[in-house]
mmCIF file of C-alpha atoms and ligand atoms in Angstrom:
data_model
loop_
_atom_site.group_PDB
_atom_site.id
_atom_site.type_symbol
_atom_site.label_atom_id
_atom_site.label_comp_id
_atom_site.label_asym_id
_atom_site.label_seq_id
_atom_site.Cartn_x
_atom_site.Cartn_y
_atom_site.Cartn_z
ATOM 1 C CA MET A 141 84.473 105.415 76.924
ATOM 2 C CA VAL A 142 86.293 102.622 75.139
ATOM 3 C CA GLU A 143 84.423 99.326 74.986
ATOM 4 C CA TRP A 144 86.369 96.078 75.143
ATOM 5 C CA THR A 145 85.041 92.716 74.069
ATOM 6 C CA LYS A 146 85.755 89.644 76.170
ATOM 7 C CA THR A 147 88.075 88.423 73.436
ATOM 8 C CA GLU A 148 90.031 91.678 73.362
ATOM 9 C CA ARG A 149 90.439 91.612 77.142
ATOM 10 C CA ALA A 150 91.598 88.020 76.990
ATOM 11 C CA ILE A 151 94.116 88.780 74.225
ATOM 12 C CA ILE A 152 95.600 91.781 76.049
ATOM 13 C CA ASN A 153 95.874 89.911 79.339
ATOM 14 C CA ASP A 154 97.425 86.949 77.592
ATOM 15 C CA ILE A 155 100.040 89.099 75.833
ATOM 16 C CA PHE A 156 101.012 90.689 79.140
ATOM 17 C CA ALA A 157 101.088 87.385 80.981
ATOM 18 C CA LYS A 158 103.729 86.187 78.557
ATOM 19 C CA LEU A 159 105.543 89.445 77.940
ATOM 20 C CA ASP A 160 109.217 89.448 78.819
ATOM 21 C CA TYR A 161 109.621 93.037 79.985
ATOM 22 C CA GLU A 162 113.405 92.869 80.108
ATOM 23 C CA ASP A 163 113.551 91.811 76.480
ATOM 24 C CA ILE A 164 110.682 93.665 74.801
ATOM 25 C CA GLY A 165 111.012 96.987 76.671
ATOM 26 C CA PRO A 166 114.622 97.722 75.687
ATOM 27 C CA LYS A 167 114.157 96.369 72.148
ATOM 28 C CA ALA A 168 111.163 98.621 71.510
ATOM 29 C CA LEU A 169 112.851 101.748 72.850
ATOM 30 C CA ILE A 170 116.127 101.021 71.029
ATOM 31 C CA ARG A 171 114.224 100.526 67.768
ATOM 32 C CA CYS A 172 112.371 103.789 68.334
ATOM 33 C CA LEU A 173 115.601 105.723 68.940
ATOM 34 C CA ILE A 174 117.224 104.300 65.812
ATOM 35 C CA VAL A 175 114.308 104.465 63.391
ATOM 36 C CA TYR A 176 113.114 107.859 64.658
ATOM 37 C CA PRO A 177 116.370 109.567 65.697
ATOM 38 C CA TRP A 178 114.670 112.783 66.807
ATOM 39 C CA THR A 179 113.428 110.835 69.834
ATOM 40 C CA LEU A 180 117.057 110.759 71.051
ATOM 41 C CA ARG A 181 116.744 114.365 72.168
ATOM 42 C CA TYR A 182 114.822 113.361 75.305
ATOM 43 C CA PHE A 183 117.525 111.045 76.541
ATOM 44 C CA GLY A 184 120.397 113.424 77.225
ATOM 45 C CA ALA A 185 120.689 111.809 80.666
ATOM 46 C CA ALA A 186 121.681 108.516 79.037
ATOM 47 C CA GLY A 187 125.126 109.745 77.964
ATOM 48 C CA LYS A 188 126.712 108.967 74.588
ATOM 49 C CA LEU A 189 124.171 107.734 72.041
ATOM 50 C CA ASP A 190 125.992 108.471 68.780
ATOM 51 C CA THR A 191 125.888 105.052 67.129
ATOM 52 C CA TYR A 192 123.651 102.005 66.971
ATOM 53 C CA GLU A 193 126.116 100.197 69.234
ATOM 54 C CA ASP A 194 126.018 103.027 71.792
ATOM 55 C CA ILE A 195 122.219 102.911 71.871
ATOM 56 C CA LYS A 196 122.021 99.123 71.984
ATOM 57 C CA SER A 197 124.453 98.785 74.860
ATOM 58 C CA ASN A 198 123.268 101.741 76.935
ATOM 59 C CA LYS A 199 122.127 100.671 80.412
ATOM 60 C CA TYR A 200 119.970 103.744 81.004
ATOM 61 C CA ILE A 201 118.067 103.143 77.756
ATOM 62 C CA ALA A 202 117.517 99.470 78.577
ATOM 63 C CA ALA A 203 116.261 100.359 82.049
ATOM 64 C CA HIS A 204 113.994 103.006 80.619
ATOM 65 C CA GLY A 205 112.514 100.568 78.122
ATOM 66 C CA ILE A 206 111.593 98.275 80.991
ATOM 67 C CA LYS A 207 110.122 101.209 82.905
ATOM 68 C CA VAL A 208 107.862 102.072 79.962
ATOM 69 C CA LEU A 209 106.461 98.530 79.911
ATOM 70 C CA HIS A 210 105.769 98.695 83.626
ATOM 71 C CA GLY A 211 103.928 101.896 82.797
ATOM 72 C CA LEU A 212 101.747 99.875 80.408
ATOM 73 C CA ASP A 213 100.916 97.475 83.234
ATOM 74 C CA ARG A 214 98.817 100.179 84.794
ATOM 75 C CA ALA A 215 96.706 100.401 81.657
ATOM 76 C CA VAL A 216 96.138 96.628 81.574
ATOM 77 C CA LYS A 217 95.017 96.676 85.189
ATOM 78 C CA ASN A 218 92.673 99.603 84.512
ATOM 79 C CA MET A 219 91.418 98.875 81.023
ATOM 80 C CA ASP A 220 88.103 100.604 81.687
ATOM 81 C CA ASP A 221 89.685 103.847 82.794
ATOM 82 C CA ILE A 222 92.982 104.254 80.985
ATOM 83 C CA LYS A 223 92.356 107.957 80.544
ATOM 84 C CA ASN A 224 92.339 108.757 84.277
ATOM 85 C CA THR A 225 94.968 106.158 85.057
ATOM 86 C CA TYR A 226 97.410 108.087 82.868
ATOM 87 C CA ALA A 227 96.465 111.629 83.894
ATOM 88 C CA ALA A 228 99.613 112.165 85.988
ATOM 89 C CA LEU A 229 101.890 110.390 83.510
ATOM 90 C CA SER A 230 100.491 112.508 80.689
ATOM 91 C CA GLU A 231 101.093 115.660 82.692
ATOM 92 C CA LEU A 232 104.668 114.563 83.423
ATOM 93 C CA HIS A 233 105.441 113.958 79.735
ATOM 94 C CA SER A 234 103.808 117.216 78.748
ATOM 95 C CA GLU A 235 104.735 119.733 81.455
ATOM 96 C CA LYS A 236 108.028 118.406 82.708
ATOM 97 C CA LEU A 237 109.592 116.250 80.009
ATOM 98 C CA HIS A 238 108.145 118.198 77.044
ATOM 99 C CA VAL A 239 107.870 115.042 74.964
ATOM 100 C CA ASP A 240 106.101 115.771 71.668
ATOM 101 C CA PRO A 241 102.973 113.572 71.850
ATOM 102 C CA ASP A 242 103.476 112.344 68.250
ATOM 103 C CA ASN A 243 106.271 110.264 69.702
ATOM 104 C CA PHE A 244 103.855 108.125 71.734
ATOM 105 C CA ARG A 245 102.464 106.674 68.515
ATOM 106 C CA VAL A 246 105.925 106.129 67.124
ATOM 107 C CA LEU A 247 106.997 104.176 70.208
ATOM 108 C CA ALA A 248 103.719 102.236 70.152
ATOM 109 C CA ASP A 249 104.463 101.196 66.548
ATOM 110 C CA CYS A 250 107.893 99.963 67.594
ATOM 111 C CA LEU A 251 106.294 98.015 70.420
ATOM 112 C CA SER A 252 103.915 96.364 67.956
ATOM 113 C CA ILE A 253 106.762 95.369 65.666
ATOM 114 C CA VAL A 254 108.890 93.949 68.455
ATOM 115 C CA THR A 255 105.918 92.080 69.952
ATOM 116 C CA ALA A 256 104.989 90.670 66.535
ATOM 117 C CA ALA A 257 108.544 89.521 65.905
ATOM 118 C CA LYS A 258 108.592 87.789 69.260
ATOM 119 C CA MET A 259 105.169 86.148 68.927
ATOM 120 C CA GLY A 260 105.632 85.016 65.339
ATOM 121 C CA LYS A 261 102.593 83.077 64.058
ATOM 122 C CA ALA A 262 100.700 83.684 67.288
ATOM 123 C CA PHE A 263 100.475 87.359 66.277
ATOM 124 C CA THR A 264 97.319 86.769 64.236
ATOM 125 C CA PRO A 265 95.243 89.602 62.753
ATOM 126 C CA ASP A 266 92.872 89.348 65.746
ATOM 127 C CA VAL A 267 95.758 89.662 68.164
ATOM 128 C CA GLN A 268 97.192 92.581 66.203
ATOM 129 C CA ALA A 269 93.813 94.325 66.157
ATOM 130 C CA ALA A 270 93.364 94.034 69.944
ATOM 131 C CA TRP A 271 96.988 94.984 70.663
ATOM 132 C CA GLN A 272 96.902 98.052 68.446
ATOM 133 C CA LYS A 273 93.563 99.123 69.850
ATOM 134 C CA PHE A 274 95.047 98.886 73.341
ATOM 135 C CA LEU A 275 98.124 100.887 72.330
ATOM 136 C CA SER A 276 95.984 103.544 70.618
ATOM 137 C CA VAL A 277 94.003 104.037 73.803
ATOM 138 C CA VAL A 278 97.273 104.368 75.739
ATOM 139 C CA VAL A 279 98.637 106.883 73.211
ATOM 140 C CA SER A 280 95.459 108.919 73.354
ATOM 141 C CA ALA A 281 95.405 108.903 77.187
ATOM 142 C CA LEU A 282 99.054 109.967 77.357
ATOM 143 C CA GLY A 283 98.300 112.874 75.032
ATOM 144 C CA ARG A 284 95.351 114.003 77.120
ATOM 145 C CA GLN A 285 97.024 116.589 79.347
ATOM 146 C CA TYR A 286 98.614 118.425 76.423
ATOM 147 C CA HIS A 287 97.126 121.785 75.521
HETATM 148 NI NI1 HNI B 115 108.016 107.959 78.964
HETATM 149 C C1 HNI B 115 109.474 108.670 81.967
HETATM 150 C C2 HNI B 115 105.969 105.632 80.494
HETATM 151 C C3 HNI B 115 106.552 107.194 75.950
HETATM 152 C C4 HNI B 115 110.355 109.878 77.348
HETATM 153 N N1 HNI B 115 107.770 107.278 80.859
HETATM 154 C C5 HNI B 115 108.482 107.685 81.958
HETATM 155 C C6 HNI B 115 108.025 106.945 83.122
HETATM 156 C C7 HNI B 115 107.059 106.081 82.693
HETATM 157 C C8 HNI B 115 106.899 106.301 81.266
HETATM 158 C C9 HNI B 115 106.259 105.071 83.512
HETATM 159 C C10 HNI B 115 108.548 107.104 84.525
HETATM 160 C C11 HNI B 115 107.722 108.158 85.198
HETATM 161 C C12 HNI B 115 108.157 108.489 86.599
HETATM 162 O O1 HNI B 115 109.351 108.449 86.880
HETATM 163 O O2 HNI B 115 107.256 108.794 87.390
HETATM 164 N N2 HNI B 115 106.534 106.681 78.339
HETATM 165 C C13 HNI B 115 105.791 105.829 79.133
HETATM 166 C C14 HNI B 115 104.810 105.132 78.310
HETATM 167 C C15 HNI B 115 104.985 105.572 77.029
HETATM 168 C C16 HNI B 115 106.065 106.545 77.056
HETATM 169 C C17 HNI B 115 103.818 104.114 78.826
HETATM 170 C C18 HNI B 115 104.285 105.198 75.755
HETATM 171 C C19 HNI B 115 103.902 104.006 75.439
HETATM 172 N N3 HNI B 115 108.362 108.464 77.021
HETATM 173 C C20 HNI B 115 107.655 108.044 75.930
HETATM 174 C C21 HNI B 115 108.238 108.593 74.716
HETATM 175 C C22 HNI B 115 109.322 109.347 75.101
HETATM 176 C C23 HNI B 115 109.399 109.258 76.554
HETATM 177 C C24 HNI B 115 107.717 108.332 73.314
HETATM 178 C C25 HNI B 115 110.297 110.142 74.279
HETATM 179 C C26 HNI B 115 110.513 109.935 73.005
HETATM 180 N N4 HNI B 115 109.611 109.095 79.550
HETATM 181 C C27 HNI B 115 110.464 109.789 78.708
HETATM 182 C C28 HNI B 115 111.503 110.413 79.492
HETATM 183 C C29 HNI B 115 111.246 110.075 80.840
HETATM 184 C C30 HNI B 115 110.037 109.231 80.842
HETATM 185 C C31 HNI B 115 112.636 111.271 78.932
HETATM 186 C C32 HNI B 115 112.040 110.486 82.065
HETATM 187 C C33 HNI B 115 113.208 109.580 82.169
HETATM 188 C C34 HNI B 115 113.834 109.570 83.515
HETATM 189 O O3 HNI B 115 114.907 108.992 83.617
HETATM 190 O O4 HNI B 115 113.279 110.103 84.471
#
Protein backbone atom coordinates (compact mmCIF):
# COMPACT_ATOMS: atom_id res chain seq x y z
CA MET A 1 0.00 0.00 0.00
CA VAL A 2 1.14 3.54 -0.70
CA GLU A 3 2.20 5.52 2.35
CA TRP A 4 1.53 9.25 2.47
CA THR A 5 3.23 11.67 4.80
CA LYS A 6 1.22 14.39 6.51
CA THR A 7 2.95 16.93 4.29
CA GLU A 8 2.07 15.06 1.11
CA ARG A 9 -1.57 14.80 2.17
CA ALA A 10 -1.64 18.49 2.98
CA ILE A 11 -0.09 19.41 -0.38
CA ILE A 12 -2.53 17.27 -2.39
CA ASN A 13 -5.55 18.58 -0.50
CA ASP A 14 -4.33 22.13 -0.89
CA ILE A 15 -3.84 21.76 -4.66
CA PHE A 16 -7.36 20.39 -5.03
CA ALA A 17 -8.88 23.04 -2.79
CA LYS A 18 -7.56 25.68 -5.16
CA LEU A 19 -7.88 23.81 -8.43
CA ASP A 20 -10.09 25.45 -11.03
CA TYR A 21 -11.54 22.37 -12.70
CA GLU A 22 -13.08 24.31 -15.57
CA ASP A 23 -9.72 25.79 -16.47
CA ILE A 24 -7.20 23.04 -15.71
CA GLY A 25 -9.26 20.06 -16.94
CA PRO A 26 -9.77 21.29 -20.52
CA LYS A 27 -6.24 22.72 -20.75
CA ALA A 28 -4.66 19.42 -19.72
CA LEU A 29 -6.73 17.34 -22.12
CA ILE A 30 -6.25 19.78 -25.01
CA ARG A 31 -2.48 19.75 -24.43
CA CYS A 32 -2.51 15.95 -24.37
CA LEU A 33 -4.42 15.74 -27.67
CA ILE A 34 -2.05 18.18 -29.37
CA VAL A 35 1.28 16.97 -28.01
CA TYR A 36 0.34 13.28 -28.29
CA PRO A 37 -1.96 13.22 -31.34
CA TRP A 38 -2.55 9.46 -31.18
CA THR A 39 -4.75 10.14 -28.15
CA LEU A 40 -7.24 11.78 -30.55
CA ARG A 41 -8.38 8.36 -31.69
CA TYR A 42 -10.49 7.88 -28.54
CA PHE A 43 -12.51 11.01 -29.10
CA GLY A 44 -14.38 10.23 -32.30
CA ALA A 45 -17.56 11.31 -30.50
CA ALA A 46 -16.22 14.86 -30.24
CA GLY A 47 -16.61 15.59 -33.96
CA LYS A 48 -14.04 17.48 -36.05
CA LEU A 49 -10.65 17.68 -34.34
CA ASP A 50 -8.38 18.36 -37.31
CA THR A 51 -6.59 21.50 -36.13
CA TYR A 52 -5.41 23.09 -32.91
CA GLU A 53 -8.31 25.53 -33.16
CA ASP A 54 -10.82 22.68 -33.56
CA ILE A 55 -9.45 20.95 -30.47
CA LYS A 56 -9.23 24.12 -28.40
CA SER A 57 -12.79 25.19 -29.13
CA ASN A 58 -14.45 21.78 -28.91
CA LYS A 59 -17.16 21.69 -26.23
CA TYR A 60 -17.08 17.91 -25.83
CA ILE A 61 -13.33 17.96 -25.19
CA ALA A 62 -13.64 20.77 -22.64
CA ALA A 63 -16.43 18.92 -20.84
CA HIS A 64 -14.42 15.73 -20.86
CA GLY A 65 -11.40 17.48 -19.38
CA ILE A 66 -13.56 18.63 -16.49
CA LYS A 67 -14.95 15.13 -16.09
CA VAL A 68 -11.44 13.69 -15.78
CA LEU A 69 -10.63 16.10 -12.94
CA HIS A 70 -13.81 15.12 -11.14
CA GLY A 71 -12.56 11.58 -11.56
CA LEU A 72 -9.40 12.61 -9.69
CA ASP A 73 -11.54 13.91 -6.84
CA ARG A 74 -12.36 10.34 -5.95
CA ALA A 75 -8.68 9.57 -5.51
CA VAL A 76 -8.14 12.58 -3.23
CA LYS A 77 -11.06 11.50 -1.07
CA ASN A 78 -9.74 7.94 -0.90
CA MET A 79 -5.99 8.44 -0.80
CA ASP A 80 -5.46 5.26 1.21
CA ASP A 81 -7.29 3.06 -1.25
CA ILE A 82 -6.89 4.53 -4.71
CA LYS A 83 -6.49 1.08 -6.20
CA ASN A 84 -9.98 -0.13 -5.25
CA THR A 85 -11.53 3.28 -5.76
CA TYR A 86 -10.55 3.07 -9.44
CA ALA A 87 -11.37 -0.59 -10.07
CA ALA A 88 -14.53 0.17 -12.08
CA LEU A 89 -12.99 3.14 -13.89
CA SER A 90 -9.99 1.01 -14.84
CA GLU A 91 -12.27 -1.70 -16.16
CA LEU A 92 -14.22 0.86 -18.19
CA HIS A 93 -11.07 2.26 -19.82
CA SER A 94 -9.75 -1.21 -20.49
CA GLU A 95 -12.76 -3.32 -21.50
CA LYS A 96 -15.08 -0.76 -23.00
CA LEU A 97 -13.04 2.23 -24.14
CA HIS A 98 -9.88 0.25 -25.02
CA VAL A 99 -7.65 3.13 -23.99
CA ASP A 100 -3.99 2.10 -24.13
CA PRO A 101 -2.83 2.49 -20.50
CA ASP A 102 0.38 4.28 -21.58
CA ASN A 103 -1.88 7.23 -22.25
CA PHE A 104 -2.71 7.65 -18.55
CA ARG A 105 0.88 8.68 -17.89
CA VAL A 106 0.89 11.00 -20.86
CA LEU A 107 -2.24 12.78 -19.63
CA ALA A 108 -0.82 12.90 -16.10
CA ASP A 109 2.29 14.65 -17.47
CA CYS A 110 0.11 17.22 -19.20
CA LEU A 111 -1.77 17.76 -15.96
CA SER A 112 1.51 18.39 -14.14
CA ILE A 113 2.61 20.93 -16.72
CA VAL A 114 -0.68 22.80 -16.71
CA THR A 115 -0.82 22.79 -12.89
CA ALA A 116 2.78 24.03 -12.69
CA ALA A 117 2.09 26.82 -15.16
CA LYS A 118 -0.92 27.89 -13.14
CA MET A 119 0.79 27.71 -9.74
CA GLY A 120 4.00 29.41 -10.83
CA LYS A 121 6.46 29.81 -7.93
CA ALA A 122 4.15 27.93 -5.57
CA PHE A 123 4.94 24.77 -7.57
CA THR A 124 8.05 24.05 -5.51
CA PRO A 125 10.03 20.80 -5.80
CA ASP A 126 8.17 19.48 -2.72
CA VAL A 127 4.83 20.26 -4.29
CA GLN A 128 5.91 18.68 -7.58
CA ALA A 129 7.12 15.56 -5.78
CA ALA A 130 3.81 15.08 -3.92
CA TRP A 131 1.72 15.89 -7.00
CA GLN A 132 3.60 13.50 -9.24
CA LYS A 133 3.50 10.78 -6.63
CA PHE A 134 -0.27 11.22 -6.43
CA LEU A 135 -0.63 11.09 -10.22
CA SER A 136 1.59 8.00 -10.45
CA VAL A 137 -0.63 6.19 -7.99
CA VAL A 138 -3.68 7.20 -10.04
CA VAL A 139 -2.02 6.02 -13.27
CA SER A 140 -1.08 2.71 -11.71
CA ALA A 141 -4.60 2.18 -10.29
CA LEU A 142 -6.20 2.98 -13.64
CA GLY A 143 -3.96 0.42 -15.32
CA ARG A 144 -4.84 -2.26 -12.79
CA GLN A 145 -7.70 -4.00 -14.59
CA TYR A 146 -5.72 -4.43 -17.81
CA HIS A 147 -4.54 -7.94 -18.61
NI1 LIG B 1 -10.95 8.80 -19.17
C1 LIG B 1 -14.32 8.47 -19.60
C2 LIG B 1 -11.44 9.63 -15.85
C3 LIG B 1 -7.56 9.17 -18.71
C4 LIG B 1 -10.46 8.48 -22.55
N1 LIG B 1 -12.56 9.01 -17.96
C5 LIG B 1 -13.87 8.85 -18.33
C6 LIG B 1 -14.73 9.12 -17.19
C7 LIG B 1 -13.91 9.46 -16.15
C8 LIG B 1 -12.55 9.39 -16.64
C9 LIG B 1 -14.30 9.84 -14.72
C10 LIG B 1 -16.23 9.04 -17.18
C11 LIG B 1 -16.61 7.64 -16.80
C12 LIG B 1 -18.09 7.37 -16.81
O1 LIG B 1 -18.80 7.94 -17.63
O2 LIG B 1 -18.50 6.56 -15.96
N2 LIG B 1 -9.73 9.28 -17.59
C13 LIG B 1 -10.13 9.56 -16.30
C14 LIG B 1 -8.95 9.80 -15.47
C15 LIG B 1 -7.86 9.68 -16.29
C16 LIG B 1 -8.36 9.35 -17.61
C17 LIG B 1 -8.99 10.14 -14.00
C18 LIG B 1 -6.40 9.84 -16.00
C19 LIG B 1 -5.89 10.74 -15.22
N3 LIG B 1 -9.32 8.79 -20.39
C20 LIG B 1 -8.02 8.97 -20.02
C21 LIG B 1 -7.15 8.94 -21.18
C22 LIG B 1 -7.96 8.75 -22.28
C23 LIG B 1 -9.33 8.67 -21.77
C24 LIG B 1 -5.64 9.10 -21.14
C25 LIG B 1 -7.62 8.64 -23.74
C26 LIG B 1 -6.52 9.10 -24.26
N4 LIG B 1 -12.17 8.50 -20.79
C27 LIG B 1 -11.76 8.42 -22.11
C28 LIG B 1 -12.91 8.27 -22.96
C29 LIG B 1 -14.04 8.26 -22.10
C30 LIG B 1 -13.53 8.41 -20.73
C31 LIG B 1 -12.88 8.15 -24.48
C32 LIG B 1 -15.50 8.12 -22.50
C33 LIG B 1 -15.98 9.45 -22.94
C34 LIG B 1 -17.46 9.57 -22.94
O3 LIG B 1 -17.92 10.57 -23.47
O4 LIG B 1 -18.16 8.71 -22.43
